[in-house]
PDB file of C-alpha atoms in Angstrom:
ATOM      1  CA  UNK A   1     -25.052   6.064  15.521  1.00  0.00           C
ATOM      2  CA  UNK A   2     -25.723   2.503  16.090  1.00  0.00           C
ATOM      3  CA  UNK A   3     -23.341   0.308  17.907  1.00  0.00           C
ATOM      4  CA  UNK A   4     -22.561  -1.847  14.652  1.00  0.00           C
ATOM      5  CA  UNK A   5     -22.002   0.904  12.096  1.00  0.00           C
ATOM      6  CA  UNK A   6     -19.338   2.254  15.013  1.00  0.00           C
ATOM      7  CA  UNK A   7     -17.920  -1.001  14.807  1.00  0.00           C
ATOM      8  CA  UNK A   8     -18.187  -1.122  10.606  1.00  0.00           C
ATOM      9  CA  UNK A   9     -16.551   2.616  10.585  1.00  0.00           C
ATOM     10  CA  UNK A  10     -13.853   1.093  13.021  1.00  0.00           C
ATOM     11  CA  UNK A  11     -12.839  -1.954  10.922  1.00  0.00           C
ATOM     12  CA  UNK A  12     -12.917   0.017   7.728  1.00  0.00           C
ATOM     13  CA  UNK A  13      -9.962   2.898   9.340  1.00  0.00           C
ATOM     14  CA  UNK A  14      -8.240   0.204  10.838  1.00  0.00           C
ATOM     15  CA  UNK A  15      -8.135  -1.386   6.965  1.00  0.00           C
ATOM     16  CA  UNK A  16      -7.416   1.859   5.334  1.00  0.00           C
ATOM     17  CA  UNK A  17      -3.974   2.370   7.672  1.00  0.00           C
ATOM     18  CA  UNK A  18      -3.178  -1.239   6.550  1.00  0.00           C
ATOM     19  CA  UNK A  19      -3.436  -0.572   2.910  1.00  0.00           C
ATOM     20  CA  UNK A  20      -1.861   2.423   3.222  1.00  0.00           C
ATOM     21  CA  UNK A  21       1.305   1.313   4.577  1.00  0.00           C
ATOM     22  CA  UNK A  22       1.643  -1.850   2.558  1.00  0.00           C
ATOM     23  CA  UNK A  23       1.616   0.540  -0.464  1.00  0.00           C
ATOM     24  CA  UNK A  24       3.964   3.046   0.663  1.00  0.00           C
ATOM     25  CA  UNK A  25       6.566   1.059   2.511  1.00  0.00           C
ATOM     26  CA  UNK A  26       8.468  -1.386   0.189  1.00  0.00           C
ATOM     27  CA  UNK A  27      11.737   0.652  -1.089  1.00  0.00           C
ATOM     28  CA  UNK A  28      10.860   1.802  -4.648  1.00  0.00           C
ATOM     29  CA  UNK A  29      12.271   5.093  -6.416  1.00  0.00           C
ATOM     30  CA  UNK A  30      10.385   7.181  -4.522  1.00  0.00           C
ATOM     31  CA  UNK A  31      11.057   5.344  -0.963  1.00  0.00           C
ATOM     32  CA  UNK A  32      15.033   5.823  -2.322  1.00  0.00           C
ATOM     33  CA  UNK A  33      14.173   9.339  -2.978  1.00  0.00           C
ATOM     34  CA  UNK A  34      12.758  10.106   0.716  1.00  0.00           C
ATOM     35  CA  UNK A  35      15.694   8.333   2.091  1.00  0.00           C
ATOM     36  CA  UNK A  36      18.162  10.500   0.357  1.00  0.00           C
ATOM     37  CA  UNK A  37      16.228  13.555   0.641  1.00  0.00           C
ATOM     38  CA  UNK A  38      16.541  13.063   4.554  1.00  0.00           C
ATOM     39  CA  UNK A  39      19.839  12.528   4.517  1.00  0.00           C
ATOM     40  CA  UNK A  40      20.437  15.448   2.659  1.00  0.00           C
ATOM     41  CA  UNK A  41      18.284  17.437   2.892  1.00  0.00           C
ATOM     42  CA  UNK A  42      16.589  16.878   6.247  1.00  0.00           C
ATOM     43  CA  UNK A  43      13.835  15.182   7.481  1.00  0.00           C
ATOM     44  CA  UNK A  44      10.612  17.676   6.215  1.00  0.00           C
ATOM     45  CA  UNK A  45      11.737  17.627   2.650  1.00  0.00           C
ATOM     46  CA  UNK A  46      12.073  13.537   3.047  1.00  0.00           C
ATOM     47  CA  UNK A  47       8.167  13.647   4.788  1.00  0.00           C
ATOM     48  CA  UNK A  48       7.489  16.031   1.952  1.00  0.00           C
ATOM     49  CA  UNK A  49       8.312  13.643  -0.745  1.00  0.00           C
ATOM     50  CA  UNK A  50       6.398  10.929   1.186  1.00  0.00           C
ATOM     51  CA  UNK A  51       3.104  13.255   0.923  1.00  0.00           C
ATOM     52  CA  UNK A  52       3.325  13.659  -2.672  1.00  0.00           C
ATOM     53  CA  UNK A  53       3.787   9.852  -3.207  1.00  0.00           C
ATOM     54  CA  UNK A  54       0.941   9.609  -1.098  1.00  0.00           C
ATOM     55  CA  UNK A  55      -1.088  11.720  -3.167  1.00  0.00           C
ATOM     56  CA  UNK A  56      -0.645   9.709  -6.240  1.00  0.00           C
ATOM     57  CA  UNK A  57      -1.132   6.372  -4.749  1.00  0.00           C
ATOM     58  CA  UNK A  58      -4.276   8.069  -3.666  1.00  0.00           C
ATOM     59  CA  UNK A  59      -5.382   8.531  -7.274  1.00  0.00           C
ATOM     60  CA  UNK A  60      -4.420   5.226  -8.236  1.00  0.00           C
ATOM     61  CA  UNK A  61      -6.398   4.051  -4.914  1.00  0.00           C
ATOM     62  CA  UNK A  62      -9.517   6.019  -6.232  1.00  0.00           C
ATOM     63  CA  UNK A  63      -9.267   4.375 -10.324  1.00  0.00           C
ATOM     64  CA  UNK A  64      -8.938   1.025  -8.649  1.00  0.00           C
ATOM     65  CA  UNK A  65     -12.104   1.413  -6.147  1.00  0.00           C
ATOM     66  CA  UNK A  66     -14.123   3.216  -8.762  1.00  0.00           C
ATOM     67  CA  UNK A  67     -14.004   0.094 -11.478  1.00  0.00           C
ATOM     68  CA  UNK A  68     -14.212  -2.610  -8.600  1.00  0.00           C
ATOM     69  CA  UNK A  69     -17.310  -0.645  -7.774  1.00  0.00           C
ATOM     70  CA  UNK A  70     -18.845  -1.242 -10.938  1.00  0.00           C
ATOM     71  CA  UNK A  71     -18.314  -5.392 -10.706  1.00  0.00           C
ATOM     72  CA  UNK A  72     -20.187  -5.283  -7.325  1.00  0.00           C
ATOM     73  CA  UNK A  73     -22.288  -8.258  -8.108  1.00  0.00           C
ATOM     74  CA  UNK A  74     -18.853 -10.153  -9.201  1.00  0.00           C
ATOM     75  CA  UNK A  75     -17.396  -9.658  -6.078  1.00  0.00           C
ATOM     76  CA  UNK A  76     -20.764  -9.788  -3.415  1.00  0.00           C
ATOM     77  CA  UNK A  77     -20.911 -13.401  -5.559  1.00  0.00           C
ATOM     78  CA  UNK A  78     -19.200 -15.847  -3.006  1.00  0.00           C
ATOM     79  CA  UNK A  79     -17.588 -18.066  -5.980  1.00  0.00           C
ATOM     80  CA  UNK A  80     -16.516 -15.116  -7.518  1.00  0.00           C
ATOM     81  CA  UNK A  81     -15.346 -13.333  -4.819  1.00  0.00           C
ATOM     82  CA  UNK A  82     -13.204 -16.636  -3.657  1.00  0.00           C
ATOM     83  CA  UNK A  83     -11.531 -16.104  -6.930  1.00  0.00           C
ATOM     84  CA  UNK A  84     -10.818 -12.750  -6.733  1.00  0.00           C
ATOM     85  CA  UNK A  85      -8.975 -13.207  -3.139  1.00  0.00           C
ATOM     86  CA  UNK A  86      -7.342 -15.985  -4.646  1.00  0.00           C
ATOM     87  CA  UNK A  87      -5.834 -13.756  -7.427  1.00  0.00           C
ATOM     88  CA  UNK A  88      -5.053 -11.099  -4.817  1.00  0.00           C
ATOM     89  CA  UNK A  89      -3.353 -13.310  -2.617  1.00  0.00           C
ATOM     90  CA  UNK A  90      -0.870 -15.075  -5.625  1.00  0.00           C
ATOM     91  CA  UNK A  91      -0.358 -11.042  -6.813  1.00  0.00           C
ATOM     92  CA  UNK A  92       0.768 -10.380  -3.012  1.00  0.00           C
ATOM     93  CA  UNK A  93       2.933 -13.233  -3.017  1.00  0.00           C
ATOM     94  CA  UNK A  94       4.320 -12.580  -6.128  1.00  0.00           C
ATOM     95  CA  UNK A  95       4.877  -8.986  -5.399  1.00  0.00           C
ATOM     96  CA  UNK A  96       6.687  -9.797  -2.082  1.00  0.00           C
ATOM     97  CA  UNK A  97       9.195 -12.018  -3.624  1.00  0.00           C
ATOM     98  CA  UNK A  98       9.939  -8.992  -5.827  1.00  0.00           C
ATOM     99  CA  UNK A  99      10.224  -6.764  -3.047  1.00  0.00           C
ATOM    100  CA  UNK A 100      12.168  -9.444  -0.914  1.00  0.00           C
ATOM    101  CA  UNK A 101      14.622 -10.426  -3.724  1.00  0.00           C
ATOM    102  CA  UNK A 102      14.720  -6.886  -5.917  1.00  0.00           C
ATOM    103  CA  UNK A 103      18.113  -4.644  -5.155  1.00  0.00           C
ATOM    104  CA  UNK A 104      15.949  -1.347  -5.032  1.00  0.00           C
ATOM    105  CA  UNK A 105      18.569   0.751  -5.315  1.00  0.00           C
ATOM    106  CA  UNK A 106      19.300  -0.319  -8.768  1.00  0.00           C
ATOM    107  CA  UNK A 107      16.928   2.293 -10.263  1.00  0.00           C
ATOM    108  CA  UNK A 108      16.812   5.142  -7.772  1.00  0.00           C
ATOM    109  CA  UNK A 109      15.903   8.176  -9.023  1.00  0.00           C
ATOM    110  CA  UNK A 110      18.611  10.938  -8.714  1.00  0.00           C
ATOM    111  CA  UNK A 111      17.960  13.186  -5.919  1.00  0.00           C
ATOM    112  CA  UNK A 112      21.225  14.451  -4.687  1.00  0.00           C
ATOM    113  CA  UNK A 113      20.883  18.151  -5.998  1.00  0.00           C
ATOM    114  CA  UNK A 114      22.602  20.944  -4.703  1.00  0.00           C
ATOM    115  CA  UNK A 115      19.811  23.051  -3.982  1.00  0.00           C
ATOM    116  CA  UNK A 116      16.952  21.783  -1.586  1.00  0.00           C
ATOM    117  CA  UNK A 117      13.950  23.835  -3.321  1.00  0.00           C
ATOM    118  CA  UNK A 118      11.000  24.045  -2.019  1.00  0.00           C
ATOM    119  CA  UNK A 119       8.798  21.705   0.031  1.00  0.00           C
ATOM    120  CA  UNK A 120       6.270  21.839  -2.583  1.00  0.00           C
ATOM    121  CA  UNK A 121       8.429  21.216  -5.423  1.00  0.00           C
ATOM    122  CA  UNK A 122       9.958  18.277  -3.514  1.00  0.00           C
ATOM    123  CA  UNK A 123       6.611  17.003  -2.929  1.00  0.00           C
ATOM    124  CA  UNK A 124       5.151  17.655  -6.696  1.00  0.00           C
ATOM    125  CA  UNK A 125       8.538  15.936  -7.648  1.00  0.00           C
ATOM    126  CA  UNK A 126       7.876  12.844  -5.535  1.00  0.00           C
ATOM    127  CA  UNK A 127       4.128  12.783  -7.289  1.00  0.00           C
ATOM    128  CA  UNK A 128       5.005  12.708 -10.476  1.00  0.00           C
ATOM    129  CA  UNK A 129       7.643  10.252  -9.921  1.00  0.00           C
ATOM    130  CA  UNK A 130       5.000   7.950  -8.387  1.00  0.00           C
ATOM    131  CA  UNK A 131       1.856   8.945 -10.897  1.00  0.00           C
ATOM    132  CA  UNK A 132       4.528   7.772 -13.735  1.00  0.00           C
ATOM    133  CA  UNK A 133       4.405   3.958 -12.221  1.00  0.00           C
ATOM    134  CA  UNK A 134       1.025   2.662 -13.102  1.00  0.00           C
ATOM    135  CA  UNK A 135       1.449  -0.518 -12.215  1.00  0.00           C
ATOM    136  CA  UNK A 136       0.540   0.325  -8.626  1.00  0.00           C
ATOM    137  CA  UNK A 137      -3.009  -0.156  -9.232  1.00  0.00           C
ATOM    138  CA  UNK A 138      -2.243  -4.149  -9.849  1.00  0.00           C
ATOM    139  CA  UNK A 139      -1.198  -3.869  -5.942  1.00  0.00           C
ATOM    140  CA  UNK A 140      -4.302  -1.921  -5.047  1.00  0.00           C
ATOM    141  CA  UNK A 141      -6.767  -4.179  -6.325  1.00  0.00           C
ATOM    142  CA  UNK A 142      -4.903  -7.117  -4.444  1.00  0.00           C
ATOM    143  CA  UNK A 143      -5.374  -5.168  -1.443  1.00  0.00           C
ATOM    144  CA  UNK A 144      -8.581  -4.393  -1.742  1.00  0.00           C
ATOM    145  CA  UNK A 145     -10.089  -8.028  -2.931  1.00  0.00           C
ATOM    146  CA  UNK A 146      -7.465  -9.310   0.506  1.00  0.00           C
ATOM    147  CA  UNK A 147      -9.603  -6.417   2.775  1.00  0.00           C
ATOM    148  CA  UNK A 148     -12.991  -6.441   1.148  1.00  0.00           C
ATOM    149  CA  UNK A 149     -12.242  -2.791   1.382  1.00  0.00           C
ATOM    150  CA  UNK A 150     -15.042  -1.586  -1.384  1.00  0.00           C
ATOM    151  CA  UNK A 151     -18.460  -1.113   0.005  1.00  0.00           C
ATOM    152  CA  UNK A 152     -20.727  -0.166  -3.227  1.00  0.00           C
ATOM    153  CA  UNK A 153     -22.961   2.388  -2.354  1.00  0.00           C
ATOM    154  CA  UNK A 154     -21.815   4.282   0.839  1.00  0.00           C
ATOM    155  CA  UNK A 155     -19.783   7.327  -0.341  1.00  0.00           C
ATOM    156  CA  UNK A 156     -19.228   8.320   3.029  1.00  0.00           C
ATOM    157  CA  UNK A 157     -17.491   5.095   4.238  1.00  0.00           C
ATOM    158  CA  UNK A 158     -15.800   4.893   1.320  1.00  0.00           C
ATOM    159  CA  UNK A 159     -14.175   8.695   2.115  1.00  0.00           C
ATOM    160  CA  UNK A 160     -13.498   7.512   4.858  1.00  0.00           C
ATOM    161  CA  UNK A 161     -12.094   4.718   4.263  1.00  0.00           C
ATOM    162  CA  UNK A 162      -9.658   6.377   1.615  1.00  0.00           C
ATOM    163  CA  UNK A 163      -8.756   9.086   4.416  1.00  0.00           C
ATOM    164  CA  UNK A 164      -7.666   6.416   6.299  1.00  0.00           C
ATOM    165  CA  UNK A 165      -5.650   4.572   3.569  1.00  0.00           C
ATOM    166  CA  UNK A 166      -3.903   8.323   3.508  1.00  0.00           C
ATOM    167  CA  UNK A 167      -3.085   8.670   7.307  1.00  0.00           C
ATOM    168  CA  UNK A 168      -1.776   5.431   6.920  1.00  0.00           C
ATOM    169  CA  UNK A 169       0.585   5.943   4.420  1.00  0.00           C
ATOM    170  CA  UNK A 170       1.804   9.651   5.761  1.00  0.00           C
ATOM    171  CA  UNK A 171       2.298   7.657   9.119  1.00  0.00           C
ATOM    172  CA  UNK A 172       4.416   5.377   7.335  1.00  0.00           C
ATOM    173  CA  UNK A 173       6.754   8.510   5.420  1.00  0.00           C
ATOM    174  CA  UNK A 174       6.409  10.251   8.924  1.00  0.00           C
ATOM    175  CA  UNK A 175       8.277   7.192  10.754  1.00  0.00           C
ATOM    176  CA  UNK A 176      10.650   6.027   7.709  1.00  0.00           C
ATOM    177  CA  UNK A 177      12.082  10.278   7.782  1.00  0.00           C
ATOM    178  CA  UNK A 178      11.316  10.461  11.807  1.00  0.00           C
ATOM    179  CA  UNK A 179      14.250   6.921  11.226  1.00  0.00           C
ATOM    180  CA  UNK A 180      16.389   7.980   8.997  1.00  0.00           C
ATOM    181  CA  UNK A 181      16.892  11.427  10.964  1.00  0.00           C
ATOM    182  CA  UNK A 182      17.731   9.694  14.175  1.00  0.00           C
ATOM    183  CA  UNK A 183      20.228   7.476  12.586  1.00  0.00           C
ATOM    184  CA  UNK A 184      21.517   9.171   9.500  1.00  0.00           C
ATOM    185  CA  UNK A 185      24.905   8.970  10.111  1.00  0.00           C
ATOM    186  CA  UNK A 186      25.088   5.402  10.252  1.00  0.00           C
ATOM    187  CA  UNK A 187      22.221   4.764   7.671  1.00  0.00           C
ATOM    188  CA  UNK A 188      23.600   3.693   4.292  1.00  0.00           C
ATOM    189  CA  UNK A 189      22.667   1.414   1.358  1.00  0.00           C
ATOM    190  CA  UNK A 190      22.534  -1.715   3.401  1.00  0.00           C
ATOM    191  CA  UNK A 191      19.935  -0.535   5.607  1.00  0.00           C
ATOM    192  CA  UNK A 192      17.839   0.555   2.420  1.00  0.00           C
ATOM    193  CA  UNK A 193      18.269  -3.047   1.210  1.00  0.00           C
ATOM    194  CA  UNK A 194      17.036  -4.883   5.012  1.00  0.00           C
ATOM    195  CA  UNK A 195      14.489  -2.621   4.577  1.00  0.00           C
ATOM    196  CA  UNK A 196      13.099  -3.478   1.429  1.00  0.00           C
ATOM    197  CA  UNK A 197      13.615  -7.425   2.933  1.00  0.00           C
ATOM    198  CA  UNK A 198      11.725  -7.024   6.144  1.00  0.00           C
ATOM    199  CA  UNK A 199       8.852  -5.885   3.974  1.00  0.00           C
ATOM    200  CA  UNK A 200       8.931  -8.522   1.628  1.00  0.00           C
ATOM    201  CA  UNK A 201       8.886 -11.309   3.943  1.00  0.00           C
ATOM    202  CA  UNK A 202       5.748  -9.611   5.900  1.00  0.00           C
ATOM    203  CA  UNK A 203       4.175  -9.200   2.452  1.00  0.00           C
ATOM    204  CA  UNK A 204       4.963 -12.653   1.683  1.00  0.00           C
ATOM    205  CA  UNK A 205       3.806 -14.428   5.669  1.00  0.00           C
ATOM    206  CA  UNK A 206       0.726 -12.014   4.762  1.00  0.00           C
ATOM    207  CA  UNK A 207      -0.464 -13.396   1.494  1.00  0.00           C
ATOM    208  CA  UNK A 208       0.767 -16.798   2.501  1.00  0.00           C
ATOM    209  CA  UNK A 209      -1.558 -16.565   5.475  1.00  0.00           C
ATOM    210  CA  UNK A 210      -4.341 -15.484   2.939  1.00  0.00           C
ATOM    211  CA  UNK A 211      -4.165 -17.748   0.515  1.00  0.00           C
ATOM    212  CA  UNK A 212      -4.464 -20.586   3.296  1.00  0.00           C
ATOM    213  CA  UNK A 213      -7.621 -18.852   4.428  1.00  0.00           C
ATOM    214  CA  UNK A 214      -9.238 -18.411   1.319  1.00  0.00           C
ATOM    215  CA  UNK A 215      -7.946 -22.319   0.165  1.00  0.00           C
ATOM    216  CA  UNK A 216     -10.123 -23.458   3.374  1.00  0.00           C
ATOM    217  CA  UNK A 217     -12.760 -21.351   2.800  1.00  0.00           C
ATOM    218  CA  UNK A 218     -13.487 -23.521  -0.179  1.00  0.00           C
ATOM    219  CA  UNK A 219     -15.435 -25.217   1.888  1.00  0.00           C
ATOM    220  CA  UNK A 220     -17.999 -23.377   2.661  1.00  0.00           C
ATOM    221  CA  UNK A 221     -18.893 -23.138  -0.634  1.00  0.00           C
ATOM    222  CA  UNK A 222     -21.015 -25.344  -1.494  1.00  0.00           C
ATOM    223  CA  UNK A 223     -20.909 -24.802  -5.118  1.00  0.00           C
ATOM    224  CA  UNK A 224     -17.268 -26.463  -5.384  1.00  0.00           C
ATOM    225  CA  UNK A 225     -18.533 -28.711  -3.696  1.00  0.00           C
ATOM    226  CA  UNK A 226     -20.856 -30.286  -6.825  1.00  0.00           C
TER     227      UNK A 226
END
C-alpha cells in the first residue's frame, strides 16, 4: 500500500470517530434512556442501548452518504462545495444552540421498568427509539459537507469509513455507561443537563471555527471574486 493511501485511510478513521461521537453524544431520548438504564439497570444494558442507537444512526449515516454520492459533481465543484460547508456549518451552529439551550430531559422516554429484559430487547428498544427521529440525517449531512467525508467511487474507504463512524460512536456509549457506573450515586438530572451544555458549546466553538474557515476560503475562489 502506498504511503499516501495509508495516510488517506488514516484521515478518513480518524473522521469517522469524529462523526460518530458528535452524533451520539448530545443528550436526546435515547442518551436519557442509556443514562437511566445504567442507573438502573447497570452499565451493559446502558452500553446496550447505546449499540442499538448506534445502529440506526448508522442507517441514517448510509441514506445520507448514498444521495450525497449521487451530487458528486455538486460537491467536487469548489463554488458549490463552499456552499455546501457553509450550510453545514450554520446547521451545526444552529443545532448546538439547541443542544446548549434545550432541557433534554423534558421528553425522555420512559425507561424505568421493573424488569431489565434482555440485552437485545434493550438494544432493539433503543433502535427503534432512534430510527423514529429522522431528522438526524439533517445532522449527518452537516457532518459530512464539514469532513468531506464522501469519497464517490471507493466502496472500500467508504466501509471503512462508516466502521469507523461506528467505533466512534460505541466508544462514546462505552465511556458515557463506563461514567455513569463510576459515579451513579451522585449522578442526577443536573449532570444530564451540564452534559448536554458541554456538548453544545463544543458543537457551537466547532462550527464557529468552520464557518470562519470556509468565510476565508472565499478567497481562493476566484469565481467570487468576478
Amino acid at each position: 500500500m502506498d504511503f499516501p493511501i495509508q495516510i488517506d485511510i488514516l484521515e478518513l478513521i480518524i473522521k469517522g470517530i469524529i462523526i460518530g461521537v458528535a452524533a451520539s453524544a448530545p443528550m436526546g431520548p435515547v442518551g436519557i434512556l442509556c443514562v437511566q438504564r445504567t442507573q438502573k439497570k447497570g452499565r451493559w444494558y446502558g452500553f446496550a442501548t447505546g449499540v442499538g442507537a448506534s445502529a440506526s444512526d448508522l442507517f441514517y449515516a448510509l441514506i445520507s452518504g448514498f444521495g450525497m454520492s449521487f451530487v458528486v459533481d455538486f460537491i467536487n465543484n469548489p463554488v458549490y462545495k463552499f456552499y455546501l460547508q457553509l450550510a453545514g456549518g450554520v446547521m451545526l451552529l444552529v443545532f448546538g444552540l439547541i443542544s446548549f439551550f434545550s432541557n433534554p430531559l423534558k421528553n425522555a422516554h420512559p425507561g424505568g421498568q421493573k424488569e431489565k429484559g434482555t440485552l437485545i430487547h434493550n438494544g432493539v428498544t433503543a433502535f427503534l427509539i432512534t430510527l423514529s427521529n429522522p431528522l438526524i440525517i439533517l445532522l449527518f449531512i452537516a457532518l459530512f459537507a464539514q469532513f468531506n467525508f464522501i469519497i464517490p467511487n471507493q466502496p472500500v474507504l467508504m466501509a471503512v469509513g462508516y466502521a469507523s463512524m461506528v467505533g466512534g460512536a460505541l466508544l462514546w456509549w462505552y465511556g458515557l455507561t463506563w461514567m455513569i457506573d463510576k459515579i451513579r450515586a451522585k449522578f442526577d438530572q443536573t449532570g444530564v443537563i451540564i452534559i448536554n451544555r458541554v456538548i453544545g458549546s463544543v458543537v457551537i466553538f466547532f462550527s464557529l471555527a468552520s464557518l470562519i474557515g470556509t468565510l476565508f476560503n472565499i478567497y481562493l475562489f476566484p469565481e467570487f471574486q468576478k
